[in-house]
Short mmCIF file of N, CA and C and ligand atoms in Angstrom, two decimals:
data_model
loop_
_atom_site.label_atom_id
_atom_site.label_comp_id
_atom_site.label_asym_id
_atom_site.label_seq_id
_atom_site.Cartn_x
_atom_site.Cartn_y
_atom_site.Cartn_z
N UNK A 19 106.03 72.34 147.31
CA UNK A 19 107.14 72.70 146.76
C UNK A 19 107.86 71.42 146.43
N UNK A 20 108.60 71.45 145.10
CA UNK A 20 109.12 70.22 144.53
C UNK A 20 110.46 70.70 144.16
N UNK A 21 111.54 69.54 144.35
CA UNK A 21 112.86 69.89 143.74
C UNK A 21 113.21 69.09 142.64
N UNK A 22 113.92 69.54 141.61
CA UNK A 22 114.19 68.71 140.55
C UNK A 22 115.69 68.85 140.27
N UNK A 23 116.33 67.99 139.39
CA UNK A 23 117.59 68.15 138.89
C UNK A 23 117.85 68.48 137.54
N UNK A 24 118.58 69.63 137.58
CA UNK A 24 119.13 69.91 136.09
C UNK A 24 120.72 69.64 136.02
N UNK A 25 121.01 69.15 134.76
CA UNK A 25 122.67 69.14 134.41
C UNK A 25 122.70 69.73 133.34
N UNK A 26 123.63 70.72 133.46
CA UNK A 26 124.13 71.64 132.33
C UNK A 26 125.28 70.74 131.72
N UNK A 27 124.90 70.34 130.41
CA UNK A 27 125.85 69.14 129.76
C UNK A 27 127.23 70.08 129.25
N UNK A 28 128.13 69.25 128.96
CA UNK A 28 129.50 69.88 128.56
C UNK A 28 129.56 70.77 127.46
N UNK A 29 128.08 70.64 126.53
CA UNK A 29 128.10 71.91 125.56
C UNK A 29 127.64 73.06 126.10
N UNK A 30 126.91 73.09 127.11
CA UNK A 30 126.50 74.29 127.88
C UNK A 30 127.64 75.00 128.30
N UNK A 31 128.81 74.01 129.13
CA UNK A 31 129.91 75.01 129.63
C UNK A 31 130.71 75.48 128.58
N UNK A 32 131.09 74.75 127.59
CA UNK A 32 131.70 75.14 126.42
C UNK A 32 131.49 76.15 125.46
N UNK A 33 130.01 76.38 125.62
CA UNK A 33 129.58 77.42 124.83
C UNK A 33 129.24 78.75 125.53
N UNK A 34 129.79 78.61 126.93
CA UNK A 34 129.80 79.90 127.71
C UNK A 34 128.15 79.94 128.08
N UNK A 35 127.27 79.15 127.94
CA UNK A 35 125.78 79.35 128.39
C UNK A 35 125.43 79.10 129.89
N UNK A 36 126.28 78.74 130.57
CA UNK A 36 125.82 78.36 131.99
C UNK A 36 124.87 79.64 132.70
N UNK A 37 125.38 80.69 132.60
CA UNK A 37 124.74 81.83 133.03
C UNK A 37 123.29 82.04 132.61
N UNK A 38 123.35 81.93 131.24
CA UNK A 38 122.20 82.30 130.40
C UNK A 38 120.98 81.07 130.80
N UNK A 39 121.32 79.85 130.86
CA UNK A 39 120.63 78.74 131.16
C UNK A 39 119.90 78.82 132.66
N UNK A 40 121.01 79.15 133.55
CA UNK A 40 120.43 79.18 134.75
C UNK A 40 119.49 80.38 135.07
N UNK A 41 119.92 81.39 134.44
CA UNK A 41 119.43 82.68 134.50
C UNK A 41 117.91 82.52 133.95
N UNK A 42 117.65 81.53 133.10
CA UNK A 42 116.02 81.27 132.72
C UNK A 42 115.30 80.84 134.13
N UNK A 43 115.73 80.10 134.63
CA UNK A 43 115.23 79.38 135.63
C UNK A 43 115.06 80.50 136.78
N UNK A 44 116.03 81.29 137.02
CA UNK A 44 115.89 82.44 138.10
C UNK A 44 114.73 83.36 137.95
N UNK A 45 114.79 83.86 136.45
CA UNK A 45 113.89 84.52 135.85
C UNK A 45 112.31 84.15 136.07
N UNK A 46 112.23 82.73 136.13
CA UNK A 46 110.96 82.11 136.37
C UNK A 46 110.40 82.37 137.65
N UNK A 47 111.59 82.69 138.55
CA UNK A 47 111.22 82.65 139.86
C UNK A 47 111.36 81.23 140.60
N UNK A 48 112.28 80.38 139.88
CA UNK A 48 112.62 79.21 140.57
C UNK A 48 113.83 79.30 141.42
N UNK A 49 113.86 78.61 142.45
CA UNK A 49 114.95 78.70 143.52
C UNK A 49 116.09 77.90 143.13
N UNK A 50 117.28 78.26 143.25
CA UNK A 50 118.38 77.55 142.96
C UNK A 50 118.89 77.00 144.56
N UNK A 51 118.84 75.75 144.77
CA UNK A 51 118.97 75.09 146.11
C UNK A 51 120.22 74.28 146.04
N UNK A 52 121.07 74.12 144.94
CA UNK A 52 122.30 73.42 145.06
C UNK A 52 122.93 73.71 143.66
N UNK A 53 124.09 74.03 143.74
CA UNK A 53 124.84 74.23 142.43
C UNK A 53 126.49 73.76 142.57
N UNK A 54 126.72 72.89 141.38
CA UNK A 54 128.08 72.24 141.46
C UNK A 54 128.72 72.10 140.20
N UNK A 55 129.91 72.48 139.71
CA UNK A 55 130.59 72.27 138.53
C UNK A 55 131.32 70.84 139.10
N UNK A 56 131.38 69.79 138.00
CA UNK A 56 131.90 68.62 138.41
C UNK A 56 132.25 67.75 137.05
N UNK A 57 133.07 66.79 137.13
CA UNK A 57 133.29 65.84 136.10
C UNK A 57 132.54 64.78 136.40
N UNK A 58 131.65 64.29 135.22
CA UNK A 58 130.90 63.28 135.19
C UNK A 58 131.92 61.71 135.05
N UNK A 59 131.73 60.87 136.04
CA UNK A 59 132.41 59.58 135.95
C UNK A 59 131.55 58.55 134.85
N UNK A 60 132.25 57.72 134.50
CA UNK A 60 131.60 56.67 133.53
C UNK A 60 130.74 56.01 134.57
N UNK A 61 130.75 55.64 135.69
CA UNK A 61 130.08 55.06 136.68
C UNK A 61 128.69 55.78 136.78
N UNK A 62 128.96 57.02 137.18
CA UNK A 62 127.85 58.10 137.30
C UNK A 62 126.85 58.10 136.06
N UNK A 63 127.54 58.13 134.76
CA UNK A 63 126.85 58.36 133.55
C UNK A 63 125.91 57.11 133.41
N UNK A 64 126.68 55.86 133.61
CA UNK A 64 125.99 54.42 133.41
C UNK A 64 124.79 54.42 134.21
N UNK A 65 124.84 55.23 135.48
CA UNK A 65 123.82 55.01 136.38
C UNK A 65 122.60 55.93 136.03
N UNK A 66 123.17 57.20 135.75
CA UNK A 66 122.18 58.16 135.24
C UNK A 66 121.42 57.98 133.88
N UNK A 67 122.31 57.28 133.25
CA UNK A 67 121.28 56.99 131.86
C UNK A 67 121.29 55.40 131.79
N UNK A 68 121.00 54.66 132.85
CA UNK A 68 120.75 53.30 132.75
C UNK A 68 119.65 52.85 131.67
N UNK A 69 118.55 53.92 131.52
CA UNK A 69 117.61 53.59 130.51
C UNK A 69 118.05 53.81 129.12
N UNK A 70 119.20 54.02 129.06
CA UNK A 70 119.74 54.25 127.61
C UNK A 70 120.97 53.30 127.36
N UNK A 71 121.73 52.46 128.14
CA UNK A 71 122.75 51.94 127.94
C UNK A 71 122.77 50.81 126.97
N UNK A 72 121.66 50.42 126.70
CA UNK A 72 121.31 49.26 125.68
C UNK A 72 121.39 49.82 124.42
N UNK A 73 121.07 51.11 124.16
CA UNK A 73 121.00 51.90 123.00
C UNK A 73 122.27 51.88 122.08
N UNK A 74 122.08 51.91 120.76
CA UNK A 74 123.36 51.97 119.86
C UNK A 74 124.14 53.19 120.08
N UNK A 75 123.48 54.19 120.52
CA UNK A 75 124.14 55.40 120.46
C UNK A 75 124.65 55.95 122.10
N UNK A 76 124.66 54.78 122.93
CA UNK A 76 124.90 55.10 124.26
C UNK A 76 126.38 55.55 124.54
N UNK A 77 127.32 54.70 123.54
CA UNK A 77 128.74 55.25 123.58
C UNK A 77 129.02 56.57 123.39
N UNK A 78 128.12 57.17 122.48
CA UNK A 78 128.34 58.66 121.93
C UNK A 78 127.83 59.55 123.24
N UNK A 79 126.70 58.92 124.00
CA UNK A 79 126.34 59.71 125.15
C UNK A 79 127.43 59.76 126.24
N UNK A 80 127.98 58.65 126.43
CA UNK A 80 128.92 58.50 127.40
C UNK A 80 130.21 59.44 127.15
N UNK A 81 130.72 59.25 125.83
CA UNK A 81 131.71 59.89 125.42
C UNK A 81 131.54 61.50 125.57
N UNK A 82 130.30 61.94 125.10
CA UNK A 82 129.88 63.29 125.34
C UNK A 82 129.75 63.89 126.70
N UNK A 83 129.22 63.13 127.65
CA UNK A 83 128.93 63.52 129.06
C UNK A 83 130.12 63.40 129.80
N UNK A 84 131.19 62.78 129.30
CA UNK A 84 132.59 62.89 130.24
C UNK A 84 133.65 63.76 129.40
N UNK A 85 133.42 64.26 128.43
CA UNK A 85 134.48 65.20 127.74
C UNK A 85 134.83 66.38 128.23
N UNK A 86 133.93 66.82 129.38
CA UNK A 86 134.43 68.05 130.02
C UNK A 86 133.56 68.31 131.21
N UNK A 87 133.76 69.22 131.71
CA UNK A 87 132.81 69.82 133.10
C UNK A 87 131.43 69.72 132.76
N UNK A 88 130.54 69.40 133.62
CA UNK A 88 129.26 69.51 133.70
C UNK A 88 128.72 70.46 135.04
N UNK A 89 127.55 71.01 134.82
CA UNK A 89 126.96 71.69 136.23
C UNK A 89 125.81 71.28 136.49
N UNK A 90 125.62 70.67 137.82
CA UNK A 90 124.59 70.09 138.43
C UNK A 90 123.80 71.30 139.26
N UNK A 91 122.68 71.57 138.93
CA UNK A 91 121.73 72.51 139.66
C UNK A 91 120.59 71.72 140.12
N UNK A 92 120.32 71.97 141.38
CA UNK A 92 119.02 71.49 142.31
C UNK A 92 118.25 72.77 142.13
N UNK A 93 117.04 72.65 141.81
CA UNK A 93 116.01 73.82 141.61
C UNK A 93 114.77 73.35 142.24
N UNK A 94 114.31 74.47 142.93
CA UNK A 94 112.90 74.03 143.71
C UNK A 94 112.03 75.19 143.40
N UNK A 95 110.73 74.77 143.26
CA UNK A 95 109.64 75.47 143.08
C UNK A 95 108.32 74.75 143.19
N UNK A 96 107.36 75.50 142.85
CA UNK A 96 106.05 74.86 142.75
C UNK A 96 106.02 74.22 141.60
N UNK A 97 105.66 72.65 141.67
CA UNK A 97 105.52 71.98 140.27
C UNK A 97 106.95 71.90 139.59
N UNK A 98 107.88 72.27 140.28
CA UNK A 98 109.32 72.30 139.64
C UNK A 98 109.52 71.18 138.42
N UNK A 99 109.30 70.02 138.72
CA UNK A 99 109.66 68.97 137.81
C UNK A 99 109.15 69.23 136.66
N UNK A 100 107.74 69.41 136.41
CA UNK A 100 107.03 69.62 135.08
C UNK A 100 107.51 70.98 134.46
N UNK A 101 107.79 72.03 135.53
CA UNK A 101 107.74 73.31 134.73
C UNK A 101 109.23 73.44 134.16
N UNK A 102 110.15 72.84 135.13
CA UNK A 102 111.70 72.86 134.58
C UNK A 102 111.57 71.98 133.15
N UNK A 103 111.18 70.81 132.95
CA UNK A 103 111.08 70.09 131.87
C UNK A 103 110.51 70.74 130.63
N UNK A 104 109.51 71.48 130.93
CA UNK A 104 108.82 72.20 129.91
C UNK A 104 109.83 73.35 129.46
N UNK A 105 110.22 73.87 130.17
CA UNK A 105 111.41 74.97 129.97
C UNK A 105 112.34 74.56 129.03
N UNK A 106 112.81 73.07 129.25
CA UNK A 106 114.04 72.45 128.62
C UNK A 106 113.60 72.32 127.24
N UNK A 107 112.43 71.82 127.11
CA UNK A 107 112.02 71.26 125.77
C UNK A 107 112.01 69.79 125.57
N UNK A 108 111.66 69.56 124.48
CA UNK A 108 111.32 67.85 124.21
C UNK A 108 112.93 67.46 123.68
N UNK A 109 112.73 65.88 123.78
CA UNK A 109 113.94 65.45 123.16
C UNK A 109 114.19 65.49 121.75
N UNK A 110 113.18 65.07 120.99
CA UNK A 110 113.42 65.03 119.58
C UNK A 110 113.59 66.55 118.93
N UNK A 111 114.46 66.50 118.24
CA UNK A 111 114.83 67.92 117.36
C UNK A 111 113.60 68.47 116.67
N UNK A 112 112.82 67.33 116.15
CA UNK A 112 111.63 67.74 115.49
C UNK A 112 110.55 68.52 116.08
N UNK A 113 110.68 68.52 117.55
CA UNK A 113 109.63 69.04 118.45
C UNK A 113 110.28 70.10 119.25
N UNK A 114 111.44 70.46 118.77
CA UNK A 114 111.79 71.78 119.35
C UNK A 114 111.12 72.89 119.30
N UNK A 115 110.81 73.73 120.38
CA UNK A 115 109.99 74.86 120.02
C UNK A 115 110.66 76.11 120.52
N UNK A 116 110.59 77.14 119.81
CA UNK A 116 111.20 78.55 120.27
C UNK A 116 110.73 78.76 121.69
N UNK A 117 111.55 79.32 122.66
CA UNK A 117 111.13 79.82 123.86
C UNK A 117 111.55 78.78 124.81
N UNK A 118 111.90 77.63 124.42
CA UNK A 118 112.35 76.70 125.25
C UNK A 118 113.94 76.66 125.10
N UNK A 119 114.50 76.19 126.05
CA UNK A 119 115.86 76.17 126.13
C UNK A 119 116.69 75.29 124.66
N UNK A 120 116.17 74.19 124.59
CA UNK A 120 116.52 73.16 123.60
C UNK A 120 116.08 74.06 122.21
N UNK A 121 114.89 74.41 122.14
CA UNK A 121 114.65 75.29 120.88
C UNK A 121 115.43 76.54 120.59
N UNK A 122 115.87 76.98 121.63
CA UNK A 122 116.30 78.40 121.34
C UNK A 122 118.13 78.22 121.23
N UNK A 123 118.52 77.12 121.85
CA UNK A 123 119.94 77.17 121.88
C UNK A 123 120.78 75.72 121.48
N UNK A 124 119.87 74.89 121.47
CA UNK A 124 120.59 73.26 121.27
C UNK A 124 120.82 73.03 119.51
N UNK A 125 121.94 72.28 119.46
CA UNK A 125 122.34 72.36 118.06
C UNK A 125 121.87 70.92 117.50
N UNK A 126 121.84 69.77 118.43
CA UNK A 126 121.33 68.59 117.62
C UNK A 126 120.81 67.87 118.92
N UNK A 127 120.40 66.59 118.69
CA UNK A 127 119.80 65.76 119.89
C UNK A 127 121.21 65.25 120.55
N UNK A 128 122.25 65.06 119.90
CA UNK A 128 123.47 64.75 120.72
C UNK A 128 123.96 65.95 121.71
N UNK A 129 123.82 67.08 121.01
CA UNK A 129 124.27 68.07 121.97
C UNK A 129 123.19 69.11 122.19
N UNK A 130 122.40 68.60 123.17
CA UNK A 130 121.15 69.20 123.56
C UNK A 130 121.18 69.90 124.81
N UNK A 131 122.35 70.33 125.35
CA UNK A 131 122.47 71.34 126.49
C UNK A 131 122.19 70.84 127.69
N UNK A 132 121.03 70.17 128.01
CA UNK A 132 120.59 70.07 129.37
C UNK A 132 119.71 68.87 129.64
N UNK A 133 120.07 68.42 130.70
CA UNK A 133 119.11 67.19 131.32
C UNK A 133 118.26 67.99 132.38
N UNK A 134 116.89 67.32 132.52
CA UNK A 134 116.12 67.64 133.70
C UNK A 134 115.25 66.31 133.88
N UNK A 135 115.01 66.29 135.20
CA UNK A 135 114.36 65.04 135.71
C UNK A 135 112.91 64.72 135.14
N UNK A 136 112.62 63.60 134.91
CA UNK A 136 111.09 63.38 134.17
C UNK A 136 110.20 63.22 135.07
N UNK A 137 110.22 62.98 136.29
CA UNK A 137 109.13 62.80 137.41
C UNK A 137 109.60 63.09 138.79
N UNK A 138 108.66 63.11 139.86
CA UNK A 138 108.98 63.47 141.09
C UNK A 138 109.76 62.50 141.86
N UNK A 139 109.66 61.23 141.44
CA UNK A 139 110.45 59.83 141.98
C UNK A 139 111.74 60.08 141.31
N UNK A 140 111.81 60.20 140.08
CA UNK A 140 113.30 60.26 139.49
C UNK A 140 114.03 61.71 140.16
N UNK A 141 113.37 62.67 140.48
CA UNK A 141 113.95 63.92 140.66
C UNK A 141 114.57 63.51 142.05
N UNK A 142 113.82 62.81 142.85
CA UNK A 142 114.32 62.59 144.42
C UNK A 142 115.59 61.78 144.21
N UNK A 143 115.64 60.71 143.51
CA UNK A 143 116.94 59.91 143.09
C UNK A 143 118.00 60.76 142.48
N UNK A 144 117.69 61.49 141.45
CA UNK A 144 118.71 61.96 140.70
C UNK A 144 119.32 63.41 141.61
N UNK A 145 118.68 63.94 142.38
CA UNK A 145 119.23 65.22 143.20
C UNK A 145 120.21 64.39 143.99
N UNK A 146 119.79 63.47 144.72
CA UNK A 146 120.61 62.66 145.80
C UNK A 146 121.88 62.06 145.06
N UNK A 147 121.68 61.63 143.89
CA UNK A 147 122.90 61.32 142.99
C UNK A 147 124.10 62.15 142.94
N UNK A 148 123.58 63.61 142.68
CA UNK A 148 124.51 64.45 142.67
C UNK A 148 124.86 65.59 143.93
N UNK A 149 123.99 65.52 144.91
CA UNK A 149 124.24 66.31 145.92
C UNK A 149 124.01 65.65 147.30
N UNK A 150 125.11 65.74 148.07
CA UNK A 150 124.98 65.43 149.64
C UNK A 150 124.00 66.33 150.21
N UNK A 151 123.34 65.67 151.36
CA UNK A 151 122.45 66.54 152.14
C UNK A 151 122.90 68.14 152.30
N UNK A 152 124.20 68.16 152.70
CA UNK A 152 124.81 69.50 153.29
C UNK A 152 125.14 70.23 152.09
N UNK A 153 125.18 69.75 150.73
CA UNK A 153 125.27 70.68 149.64
C UNK A 153 123.81 71.37 149.21
N UNK A 154 122.66 71.03 149.87
CA UNK A 154 121.32 71.48 149.36
C UNK A 154 121.17 72.59 150.45
N UNK A 155 120.37 73.64 149.91
CA UNK A 155 120.20 74.83 151.18
C UNK A 155 118.70 75.08 151.11
N UNK A 156 118.30 75.12 152.38
CA UNK A 156 116.87 75.81 152.69
C UNK A 156 117.07 77.28 152.79
N UNK A 157 116.54 78.24 152.14
CA UNK A 157 116.87 79.60 152.70
C UNK A 157 115.49 80.50 152.38
N UNK A 158 115.37 81.29 152.88
CA UNK A 158 114.10 82.02 152.81
C UNK A 158 114.52 83.29 152.19
N UNK A 159 113.70 84.16 151.55
CA UNK A 159 113.95 85.30 150.93
C UNK A 159 112.89 86.42 151.42
N UNK A 160 113.45 86.96 152.76
CA UNK A 160 112.54 87.89 153.12
C UNK A 160 112.26 89.19 152.38
N UNK A 161 113.10 89.44 151.50
CA UNK A 161 112.96 90.75 150.77
C UNK A 161 111.80 90.50 149.72
N UNK A 162 111.57 89.25 149.20
CA UNK A 162 110.71 88.77 148.19
C UNK A 162 109.28 88.49 148.64
N UNK A 163 109.26 87.98 149.74
CA UNK A 163 108.22 87.30 150.51
C UNK A 163 107.79 85.94 150.31
P1 LIG B 19 115.64 63.69 127.82
O1 LIG B 19 114.91 63.30 129.14
O2 LIG B 19 115.16 64.73 126.86
O3 LIG B 19 117.10 64.22 127.73
O4 LIG B 19 115.76 62.58 126.92
P2 LIG B 19 116.15 60.70 127.29
O5 LIG B 19 116.27 60.71 128.81
O6 LIG B 19 115.13 60.01 126.38
O7 LIG B 19 117.40 60.70 126.56
C1 LIG B 19 118.65 61.15 126.96
C2 LIG B 19 119.67 61.76 126.27
O8 LIG B 19 120.10 60.49 125.14
C3 LIG B 19 119.03 62.72 125.35
O9 LIG B 19 119.24 63.99 126.04
C4 LIG B 19 119.93 62.73 124.26
O10 LIG B 19 120.97 63.34 124.44
C5 LIG B 19 120.35 61.26 123.91
N1 LIG B 19 119.20 60.74 122.88
C6 LIG B 19 117.94 60.23 123.14
N2 LIG B 19 117.44 59.68 122.01
C7 LIG B 19 118.44 59.88 121.32
C8 LIG B 19 118.60 59.41 119.75
O11 LIG B 19 117.65 58.66 119.22
N3 LIG B 19 119.72 59.74 119.11
C9 LIG B 19 120.69 59.95 119.86
N4 LIG B 19 121.81 60.33 118.98
N5 LIG B 19 120.93 60.36 121.15
C10 LIG B 19 119.51 60.40 121.70
#
C-alpha cells in the first residue's frame, strides 16, 4: 500500500468541484486517510513548489494558490502515487485526455484544479508537509473486505 498527497486547488473549491474530484478517487476504490480544508501560506507554497520558484510564472502560481482555501487529501491504495497521478492527467494542456480530471474539468495550465505527488519519495514528504501524524487515519473496512 502507498500513500500520496492530493491538493484540490482554489479553483476546485470555487467551482464547487470538491466532491466531484474526491468522488473520483473513492469510486476508483482508493481510501481517503486524511482530509483538510486550509489556507496555503506563502512559506508552504514556496516549499511545495521549490522546483518552480525560479520560473517566470511562479508569482502567478503563488498568487493563485494563496487566493482562497485549498483542500489537502491523503490517499491510500495499491500503487496510489502512479494511479492518482494518472487519474489527474498531465501538466501540459495539449496532453490533456478525456477521462482524466484535468482533461474533463480544467480550464488552463494556470487553473488546473489539482496537484498530486509525482513519486513515492515526494509523496512521503508532501503528506507530512500537510498532515500531522494524528491527522492521518488507519481504518479497516470490514463490510468491504
Ligand atoms: P504538475 O505536477 O502537473 O502539477 O506540474 P509541475 O509540478 O511541473 O508544475 C506545478 C504547477 O505549475 C502546475 O500544476 C501548473 O499549475 C504550473 N505550471 C507548470 N508549468 C507551467 C507553465 O509552463 N506555465 C504556467 N503558466 N504554469 C505552469
